Coordinates of C-alpha atoms in Angstrom, one line a residue:
M272 CA 0.0 0.0 0.0
K273 CA 1.2 3.5 -0.8
L274 CA 2.0 5.7 2.2
K275 CA -0.4 8.4 1.0
D276 CA -3.3 5.9 0.9
L277 CA -2.3 4.6 4.4
L278 CA -2.5 8.1 5.8
N279 CA -6.0 8.8 4.4
G280 CA -8.2 10.3 7.1
I281 CA -5.3 10.9 9.5
E282 CA -4.4 14.5 10.6
V283 CA -0.7 14.9 10.0
E284 CA 1.1 17.8 11.6
R285 CA 4.3 17.5 9.7
F286 CA 5.5 15.3 6.9
S287 CA 8.8 14.8 5.1
G288 CA 10.0 12.3 2.6
R289 CA 8.1 10.4 -0.2
N290 CA 4.4 9.9 0.2
G291 CA 4.4 7.4 -2.6
V292 CA 6.7 5.0 -0.8
E293 CA 5.3 1.4 -0.6
I294 CA 4.5 0.2 2.9
K295 CA 4.6 -3.6 3.4
G296 CA 3.6 -3.8 7.0
L297 CA 2.9 -2.0 10.3
K298 CA 5.0 -2.4 13.4
C299 CA 5.1 -0.8 16.8
D300 CA 7.9 -3.1 18.1
S301 CA 11.2 -2.1 16.6
R302 CA 12.5 -5.7 17.0
K303 CA 9.9 -7.0 14.6
V304 CA 10.5 -4.4 11.9
R305 CA 11.3 -5.7 8.4
P306 CA 12.4 -3.8 5.3
G307 CA 9.5 -1.7 3.9
D308 CA 7.5 -1.6 7.2
L309 CA 6.0 1.5 8.8
F310 CA 7.1 1.9 12.4
I311 CA 4.7 3.7 14.8
A312 CA 6.4 5.0 18.0
L313 CA 4.1 4.5 20.9
K314 CA 4.5 5.6 24.5
G315 CA 3.8 2.7 26.9
S316 CA 3.8 2.4 30.7
K317 CA 7.4 1.0 30.7
Y318 CA 8.9 2.0 27.4
D319 CA 8.7 4.8 24.8
G320 CA 8.8 3.7 21.2
H321 CA 10.5 7.0 20.3
D322 CA 13.6 5.6 22.0
F323 CA 13.8 2.8 19.4
V324 CA 13.4 4.8 16.2
E325 CA 17.0 4.4 15.2
E326 CA 16.7 0.6 15.6
A327 CA 13.6 0.5 13.4
V328 CA 15.4 2.5 10.7
E329 CA 18.4 0.2 10.9
R330 CA 16.1 -2.8 10.4
G331 CA 14.7 -1.2 7.2
A332 CA 11.7 0.8 8.2
A333 CA 10.4 2.8 5.2
C334 CA 8.5 5.3 7.3
I335 CA 8.5 6.4 10.9
V336 CA 5.5 7.9 12.6
V337 CA 6.1 9.9 15.8
D338 CA 4.0 12.2 17.9
N339 CA 4.9 15.9 18.2
Q340 CA 6.5 15.3 21.6
G341 CA 8.9 12.7 20.2
H342 CA 12.5 13.6 19.4
P343 CA 13.8 11.1 16.9
S344 CA 17.4 11.4 15.8
G345 CA 19.5 10.0 13.0
V346 CA 18.4 9.0 9.6
L347 CA 14.6 8.5 9.4
G348 CA 14.1 6.1 6.5
D349 CA 12.4 7.3 3.4
S350 CA 9.7 9.3 5.2
L351 CA 8.8 10.9 8.6
V352 CA 5.2 11.5 9.7
V353 CA 4.5 13.7 12.8
V354 CA 1.1 13.5 14.4
K355 CA -0.4 14.8 17.6
D356 CA -0.8 11.4 19.3
T357 CA 0.5 8.2 17.7
R358 CA -1.7 5.9 19.9
K359 CA -4.9 7.7 18.8
I360 CA -4.2 7.2 15.1
L361 CA -3.1 3.6 15.4
S362 CA -6.6 2.2 14.9
Q363 CA -7.1 4.3 11.7
L364 CA -3.8 3.1 10.3
C365 CA -4.8 -0.5 11.0
K366 CA -8.2 0.0 9.4
N367 CA -6.7 1.6 6.3
F368 CA -4.0 -1.1 5.9
Y369 CA -6.0 -4.2 6.6
S370 CA -9.6 -3.4 5.7
K371 CA -9.6 -4.8 2.2
T372 CA -8.5 -8.2 3.4
I373 CA -10.6 -8.6 6.6
E374 CA -13.8 -6.6 5.7
S375 CA -15.8 -9.8 4.8
L376 CA -14.6 -11.8 7.9
K377 CA -17.4 -12.3 10.3
L378 CA -16.5 -11.5 13.9
V379 CA -18.1 -12.5 17.2
G380 CA -17.1 -10.9 20.5
V381 CA -17.5 -12.4 23.9
T382 CA -17.1 -10.3 27.0
G383 CA -17.9 -10.8 30.7
T384 CA -16.0 -11.8 33.9
N385 CA -16.4 -15.6 33.6
G386 CA -17.4 -18.0 30.8
K387 CA -15.7 -16.3 27.9
T388 CA -13.3 -19.1 27.1
T389 CA -15.8 -22.0 27.3
T390 CA -18.3 -20.0 25.2
T391 CA -15.7 -19.5 22.5
Y392 CA -14.8 -23.2 22.5
L393 CA -18.5 -24.1 22.2
L394 CA -19.0 -21.6 19.3
E395 CA -15.9 -23.0 17.6
S396 CA -17.2 -26.5 17.9
L397 CA -20.6 -25.8 16.5
L398 CA -19.4 -23.6 13.7
K399 CA -16.9 -26.3 12.6
H400 CA -19.7 -28.9 12.8
A401 CA -21.8 -26.7 10.5
G402 CA -18.9 -26.7 8.0
K403 CA -17.6 -23.2 8.7
R404 CA -14.0 -22.3 8.8
C405 CA -13.3 -20.8 12.2
G406 CA -10.6 -19.0 14.1
V407 CA -10.4 -18.1 17.8
I408 CA -8.5 -15.3 19.6
G409 CA -8.7 -16.0 23.4
T410 CA -7.2 -16.6 26.8
V411 CA -5.8 -20.1 26.1
N412 CA -4.3 -19.5 22.6
Y413 CA -4.9 -17.9 19.2
R414 CA -5.8 -20.6 16.7
F415 CA -7.2 -21.3 13.2
L416 CA -6.9 -24.4 10.9
D417 CA -3.8 -26.3 12.2
R418 CA -2.1 -23.1 13.5
C419 CA -1.9 -22.5 17.3
L420 CA -0.1 -19.6 18.9
P421 CA 0.4 -19.1 22.6
A422 CA -1.7 -16.3 24.1
S423 CA 0.2 -13.4 25.8
N424 CA -3.1 -11.7 26.7
T425 CA -6.8 -12.6 26.5
T426 CA -7.1 -9.9 23.8
P427 CA -3.8 -9.2 22.1
G428 CA -2.6 -5.7 21.0
L429 CA -4.3 -3.9 18.2
L430 CA -1.7 -4.6 15.6
D431 CA -1.5 -8.2 16.6
I432 CA -5.3 -8.6 16.3
Y433 CA -5.4 -7.1 12.8
D434 CA -2.4 -9.2 11.7
L435 CA -4.1 -12.4 13.0
L436 CA -7.3 -11.5 11.3
D437 CA -5.4 -10.8 8.1
Q438 CA -3.8 -14.3 8.3
M439 CA -7.2 -15.9 8.9
K440 CA -8.8 -14.1 5.9
K441 CA -5.9 -15.1 3.6
N442 CA -6.6 -18.7 4.7
F443 CA -10.3 -18.4 3.9
I444 CA -11.6 -18.4 7.5
D445 CA -15.3 -17.5 7.7
Y446 CA -15.7 -16.6 11.3
C447 CA -13.4 -15.4 14.1
I448 CA -14.5 -15.5 17.7
L449 CA -12.7 -13.1 20.1
E450 CA -12.6 -13.0 23.8
V451 CA -12.9 -9.3 24.4
S452 CA -11.4 -8.3 27.8
S453 CA -12.3 -5.1 29.7
H454 CA -8.7 -4.0 29.4
S455 CA -8.8 -4.3 25.6
L456 CA -12.1 -2.3 25.5
E457 CA -10.7 0.4 27.8
Q458 CA -7.5 0.6 25.8
N459 CA -9.3 0.4 22.4
R460 CA -7.4 -2.7 21.4
I461 CA -10.1 -3.7 19.0
G462 CA -9.8 -0.5 17.1
E463 CA -12.4 0.0 14.3
L464 CA -13.5 -3.7 14.2
L465 CA -17.2 -4.3 13.9
F466 CA -18.9 -7.5 15.2
E467 CA -21.8 -9.6 13.9
T468 CA -22.8 -10.6 17.4
G469 CA -21.6 -9.5 20.9
I470 CA -22.1 -11.7 23.9
F471 CA -22.3 -10.5 27.6
T472 CA -21.9 -13.5 29.9
N473 CA -21.9 -12.0 33.4
L474 CA -20.2 -9.4 35.7
T475 CA -18.6 -10.0 39.1
A476 CA -15.8 -8.2 40.9
E477 CA -12.5 -8.5 39.0
H478 CA -9.7 -6.3 37.8
L479 CA -10.5 -3.6 40.3
D480 CA -6.8 -2.9 40.6
Y481 CA -7.2 -1.5 37.1
H482 CA -10.8 -0.2 36.8
K483 CA -11.0 0.9 40.5
T484 CA -14.8 0.5 40.7
L485 CA -17.3 -2.1 39.6
E486 CA -19.1 0.7 37.7
D487 CA -16.0 1.5 35.7
Y488 CA -15.5 -2.2 35.0
L489 CA -19.0 -2.5 33.7
K490 CA -18.6 0.7 31.5
A491 CA -15.6 -0.9 29.9
K492 CA -17.6 -4.1 29.1
L493 CA -20.4 -2.1 27.7
R494 CA -18.1 -0.6 25.0
L495 CA -18.3 -3.9 23.1
F496 CA -21.9 -3.0 22.1
D497 CA -20.7 0.2 20.5
K498 CA -18.8 -2.1 18.1
I499 CA -21.8 -4.2 16.9
K500 CA -22.9 -3.7 13.2
E501 CA -26.2 -2.0 12.7
E502 CA -27.7 -5.3 11.5
G503 CA -25.9 -7.2 14.2
C504 CA -27.2 -8.8 17.4
A505 CA -26.5 -8.6 21.2
V506 CA -26.8 -11.7 23.3
I507 CA -27.0 -11.3 27.1
N508 CA -27.4 -13.4 30.2
I509 CA -30.7 -12.0 31.6
D510 CA -30.1 -13.7 35.0
D511 CA -27.1 -11.5 35.7
P512 CA -27.7 -8.7 38.1
Y513 CA -26.2 -6.2 35.7
S514 CA -28.3 -7.4 32.7
K515 CA -30.7 -4.5 33.0
V516 CA -27.9 -1.9 32.5
V517 CA -26.6 -3.9 29.6
K518 CA -30.0 -4.3 28.1
N519 CA -30.7 -0.5 28.3
K520 CA -27.4 0.1 26.5
I521 CA -28.4 -2.3 23.7
L522 CA -31.8 -0.8 23.3
E523 CA -30.2 2.7 23.0
K524 CA -28.2 1.3 20.1
S525 CA -31.4 -0.2 18.6
L526 CA -29.6 -3.6 18.2
R527 CA -31.3 -6.9 17.8
L528 CA -31.4 -8.6 21.2
L529 CA -31.4 -12.2 22.3
T530 CA -31.6 -13.0 26.0
Y531 CA -30.7 -16.3 27.8
G532 CA -31.0 -17.7 31.3
T533 CA -32.5 -20.3 33.7
K534 CA -34.5 -18.1 36.1
F535 CA -36.3 -15.4 34.2
R536 CA -38.2 -15.1 30.9
A537 CA -35.7 -15.2 28.1
E538 CA -35.6 -16.0 24.3
A539 CA -33.4 -19.0 25.2
K540 CA -34.3 -20.6 28.6
A541 CA -32.8 -23.7 30.1
E542 CA -35.4 -26.1 31.6
E543 CA -35.3 -29.6 33.1
I544 CA -31.6 -29.4 34.0
Y545 CA -30.0 -32.7 35.0
Q546 CA -26.4 -32.8 36.1
T547 CA -24.0 -35.8 36.6
L548 CA -20.3 -36.4 36.5
K549 CA -20.8 -37.6 32.9
G550 CA -22.1 -34.2 31.8
I551 CA -25.3 -32.1 31.7
E552 CA -28.7 -32.6 30.0
F553 CA -31.4 -30.0 29.7
T554 CA -34.0 -28.5 27.4
I555 CA -33.6 -25.2 25.7
N556 CA -36.9 -23.4 25.2
F557 CA -36.2 -21.0 22.3
S558 CA -39.1 -18.8 21.4
G559 CA -41.5 -21.7 21.9
K560 CA -39.4 -24.3 20.2
R561 CA -37.8 -27.0 22.4
F562 CA -34.4 -28.6 21.9
K563 CA -32.8 -31.3 24.0
V564 CA -29.1 -30.7 24.8
R565 CA -26.6 -33.2 26.0
S566 CA -23.0 -32.1 26.8
P567 CA -20.0 -33.8 28.4
L568 CA -19.3 -30.5 30.2
I569 CA -20.3 -30.4 33.9
G570 CA -21.8 -27.7 36.1
L571 CA -24.6 -25.2 36.1
H572 CA -22.3 -22.4 34.8
N573 CA -21.8 -24.5 31.7
V574 CA -25.5 -24.5 31.1
Y575 CA -25.2 -20.7 30.8
N576 CA -22.2 -21.0 28.5
I577 CA -24.1 -23.4 26.3
L578 CA -27.1 -21.0 26.2
A579 CA -24.8 -18.1 25.2
A580 CA -23.3 -20.2 22.3
F581 CA -26.7 -21.5 21.2
S582 CA -28.2 -18.0 21.1
C583 CA -25.2 -16.5 19.3
A584 CA -25.3 -19.3 16.7
A585 CA -29.0 -18.8 16.2
S586 CA -28.4 -15.1 15.6
L587 CA -25.9 -16.0 12.9
G588 CA -28.5 -18.1 11.1
L589 CA -27.1 -21.6 11.8
G590 CA -29.5 -24.6 11.7
F591 CA -30.7 -25.8 15.1
S592 CA -29.8 -29.4 14.6
E593 CA -26.2 -28.3 13.6
I594 CA -26.0 -26.2 16.7
I595 CA -27.2 -28.9 19.1
E596 CA -24.9 -31.5 17.6
G597 CA -21.9 -29.1 17.6
I598 CA -22.4 -28.4 21.3
G599 CA -22.4 -32.1 22.1
K600 CA -19.1 -32.6 20.3
L601 CA -17.1 -30.5 22.7
S602 CA -15.9 -32.8 25.4
I603 CA -13.2 -30.7 27.1
V604 CA -12.1 -27.1 27.5
P605 CA -8.4 -26.8 28.6
G606 CA -8.2 -26.1 32.3
R607 CA -11.9 -25.6 32.8
L608 CA -13.1 -28.3 35.2
E609 CA -10.8 -30.5 33.3
R610 CA -10.8 -34.0 34.8
I611 CA -7.5 -35.7 35.5
D612 CA -7.9 -39.5 35.6
C613 CA -5.0 -41.8 36.2
G614 CA -7.1 -44.6 37.6
Q615 CA -7.2 -43.1 41.2
D616 CA -10.3 -43.9 43.4
F617 CA -11.2 -40.2 43.8
L618 CA -11.8 -37.4 41.4
I619 CA -9.5 -34.5 40.5
F620 CA -10.4 -31.5 38.5
V621 CA -8.2 -28.6 37.4
D622 CA -10.0 -25.2 36.8
Y623 CA -8.9 -21.7 35.9
A624 CA -11.2 -20.2 38.6
H625 CA -9.5 -17.1 39.9
T626 CA -12.3 -14.9 41.1
E627 CA -14.7 -15.3 44.0
D628 CA -17.6 -16.1 41.6
S629 CA -15.8 -18.6 39.4
L630 CA -14.4 -20.4 42.5
K631 CA -17.8 -20.5 44.0
N632 CA -19.4 -21.9 40.8
A633 CA -16.7 -24.6 40.4
I634 CA -17.0 -25.7 44.0
L635 CA -20.8 -25.8 43.9
S636 CA -20.8 -27.7 40.6
L637 CA -18.5 -30.4 42.2
R638 CA -20.3 -30.4 45.5
N639 CA -23.5 -31.4 43.9
L640 CA -21.8 -34.4 42.4
C641 CA -19.5 -35.3 45.3
K642 CA -20.1 -38.5 47.3
G643 CA -17.3 -37.9 49.8
R644 CA -15.4 -34.8 50.9
L645 CA -14.6 -31.8 48.7
L646 CA -11.0 -30.7 48.9
V647 CA -9.7 -27.4 47.3
V648 CA -6.2 -26.2 46.5
F649 CA -6.0 -22.5 45.4
G650 CA -4.0 -19.3 45.8
C651 CA -4.3 -15.7 44.4
G652 CA -2.1 -14.0 41.9
G653 CA 0.3 -11.3 42.9
E654 CA 0.2 -7.7 41.5
R655 CA -3.5 -8.2 40.7
D656 CA -6.8 -7.2 42.2
R657 CA -6.3 -7.6 46.0
T658 CA -9.9 -7.1 46.9
K659 CA -10.9 -10.6 45.8
R660 CA -8.3 -12.4 48.0
P661 CA -10.4 -12.4 51.3
L662 CA -13.5 -13.1 49.3
M663 CA -12.0 -16.2 47.8
G664 CA -10.8 -17.3 51.2
K665 CA -14.3 -17.0 52.6
V666 CA -16.0 -18.8 49.7
A667 CA -13.5 -21.7 49.7
S668 CA -13.5 -22.2 53.5
E669 CA -17.3 -22.1 53.7
L670 CA -18.1 -24.4 50.8
A671 CA -15.2 -27.0 50.9
D672 CA -14.4 -29.6 53.5
K673 CA -10.7 -28.9 53.4
V674 CA -8.8 -26.1 51.8
F675 CA -5.0 -26.0 51.0
I676 CA -4.0 -22.3 50.5
T677 CA -0.9 -21.9 48.4
T678 CA 0.8 -19.7 45.8
D679 CA -0.6 -18.9 42.3
N680 CA 1.6 -16.6 40.3
P681 CA 3.1 -14.4 43.1
R682 CA 5.0 -12.2 40.6
G683 CA 6.6 -9.4 42.6
E684 CA 4.7 -9.9 45.9
E685 CA 5.7 -12.0 48.8
P686 CA 3.6 -15.2 48.8
K687 CA 3.1 -15.1 52.6
E688 CA 1.5 -11.6 52.3
I689 CA -0.9 -12.8 49.6
I690 CA -1.8 -15.8 51.7
S691 CA -2.3 -13.6 54.7
E692 CA -4.9 -11.5 52.8
I693 CA -6.7 -14.7 51.7
I694 CA -6.9 -15.9 55.3
S695 CA -8.2 -12.6 56.5
G696 CA -11.5 -13.4 54.8
I697 CA -12.0 -16.7 56.5
P698 CA -14.6 -16.5 59.3
S699 CA -12.9 -16.9 62.7
G700 CA -14.8 -20.1 63.6
I701 CA -13.6 -22.0 60.5
K702 CA -10.4 -24.0 60.8
N703 CA -10.6 -26.3 57.8
F704 CA -7.6 -24.9 56.0
E705 CA -3.9 -25.5 55.8
V706 CA -1.2 -23.2 54.4
I707 CA 1.5 -24.8 52.1
I708 CA 3.3 -22.1 50.2
D709 CA 4.9 -24.4 47.6
R710 CA 2.2 -25.1 45.1
E711 CA 3.4 -28.6 44.1
E712 CA 3.7 -29.6 47.8
A713 CA 0.2 -28.3 48.4
I714 CA -1.2 -30.4 45.5
E715 CA 0.7 -33.4 46.7
Q716 CA -0.6 -33.1 50.3
A717 CA -4.2 -32.7 49.0
I718 CA -3.8 -35.9 47.0
S719 CA -2.3 -37.8 49.9
E720 CA -5.4 -36.8 52.0
A721 CA -8.0 -37.7 49.4
N722 CA -10.1 -40.8 50.2
P723 CA -12.2 -43.0 47.9
G724 CA -15.2 -41.0 46.7
D725 CA -13.6 -37.6 47.5
V726 CA -13.3 -34.8 44.9
L727 CA -10.2 -32.6 44.7
L728 CA -10.4 -29.2 42.9
V729 CA -7.1 -27.6 42.0
A730 CA -8.0 -24.0 41.1
G731 CA -6.6 -20.8 39.8
K732 CA -4.2 -21.6 37.0
G733 CA -6.1 -23.9 34.7
H734 CA -4.4 -24.1 31.3
E735 CA -1.4 -22.1 32.3
S736 CA 2.0 -23.8 31.8
I737 CA 4.2 -21.5 33.9
Q738 CA 4.5 -20.1 37.4
V739 CA 5.7 -16.5 37.7
F740 CA 7.8 -15.3 40.7
R741 CA 9.6 -12.1 41.4
D742 CA 12.9 -13.2 40.0
R743 CA 12.1 -16.3 37.8
V744 CA 9.6 -18.0 35.7
I745 CA 9.3 -21.8 36.0
P746 CA 7.5 -24.5 34.0
F747 CA 4.3 -25.4 36.0
D748 CA 1.1 -26.9 34.7
D749 CA -1.3 -28.0 37.3
R750 CA -2.5 -30.9 35.1
E751 CA 1.0 -32.3 34.6
V752 CA 1.9 -31.8 38.2
V753 CA -1.2 -33.8 39.2
R754 CA -0.4 -36.6 36.8
K755 CA 3.2 -36.8 37.9
I756 CA 2.1 -37.1 41.6
L757 CA -0.6 -39.7 40.8
E758 CA 1.9 -41.8 38.7
G759 CA 4.4 -41.6 41.5
K760 CA 1.8 -42.8 44.0
E761 CA 0.8 -45.6 41.7
N762 CA 4.5 -46.6 41.4
G763 CA 5.0 -46.5 45.1
K764 CA 7.1 -43.3 45.1
F765 CA 4.5 -41.3 47.0

């Protein structure tokens, strides 16, 4: 694309060089610049891209974009563009550069505190069953066809999103499902993208270290519905306490609305719910039509996730039989009540639950199916929302028979201080907990205490494969740790 076309619609304060230069790509990380790229210098919380202009030029950048406070030095490639704020024009640059390749790609956005990942997996399953080529950008990974990239964030940076979508479109992908985090909405990491359908799953306290108040957190979530196409649809959980606010926002935008739930009147309502360790069965009453659903997933919260996926698929015009069959084909979501079976005489589940609400849902789902005691291993992440720590301690201690409090990803905080805040929420009369700082030791101790018929929940990290400390990052996957311990027990090494 010619530079002059790329700058269409962007207010330029100063320009020098050749506006006819050919731009081959967009980069805001100087280390990724290739010959012919345009480098946008962005100011971040830790680094300022203006400090890396010379490196970008050395790597072959054809054009440099800086803001009027930047002070680049040295040779500046073929062209230099000065704007008022580079971050504010980034979304327009992406739209101009990528729009021709991704404009026909159908996007679905899923936002909410809990349930995003499972909902995207369900949508992926039913879309594939319906013969659609599908990609996913989410918490676990970014994937399409046989490609799978590790996820650095639930929603990646703006340039990364557009680049992924561009790759998907070039591989003839029909739909892309995105988990849209509150951070990405607040920071406009979805740019000028427009969605066919937007889903709101629920809202509970989370990320208050960033958003400060629950009201600000909700406002960030609501921004997704400013990004729905005029002919698009909004799908919301009508049972959620904040659904009224979300519904009013959608009505203001005059969007088509589909509601789902189990308690109140909804377009898609779950009835006759039956739960076992083999899965869930229920009936979806959808605008007077009834559909029997059978899924290997367990727990009432997955009834809601299935309703969300069903409603979204209906809004996209998929056939009901394809939807129901596609839902039933999804047997596992990585790190979401994932069962670890090595032949032991008790049950172990690994789950990503890292909020009060998600931990409560996971425990209650297993409690309803537990014949013996329910044991829980969990911790809380460092340098993250501290307000949820005592709340999670209270929930775990009140709902489980025995709790092993340990580390999660302590990052730059002292594990003992995090654990102390967790314990502060446990009612004074409850003594059913034990502190074991080392996470592997905590899991091992919990397994050693499990009796036949018990259920053990290892919560907080789910699909994650590392543990992050102040001075190091180590390989750590709860699922692999559990298997290693169980295999050692089976071989008499326990």
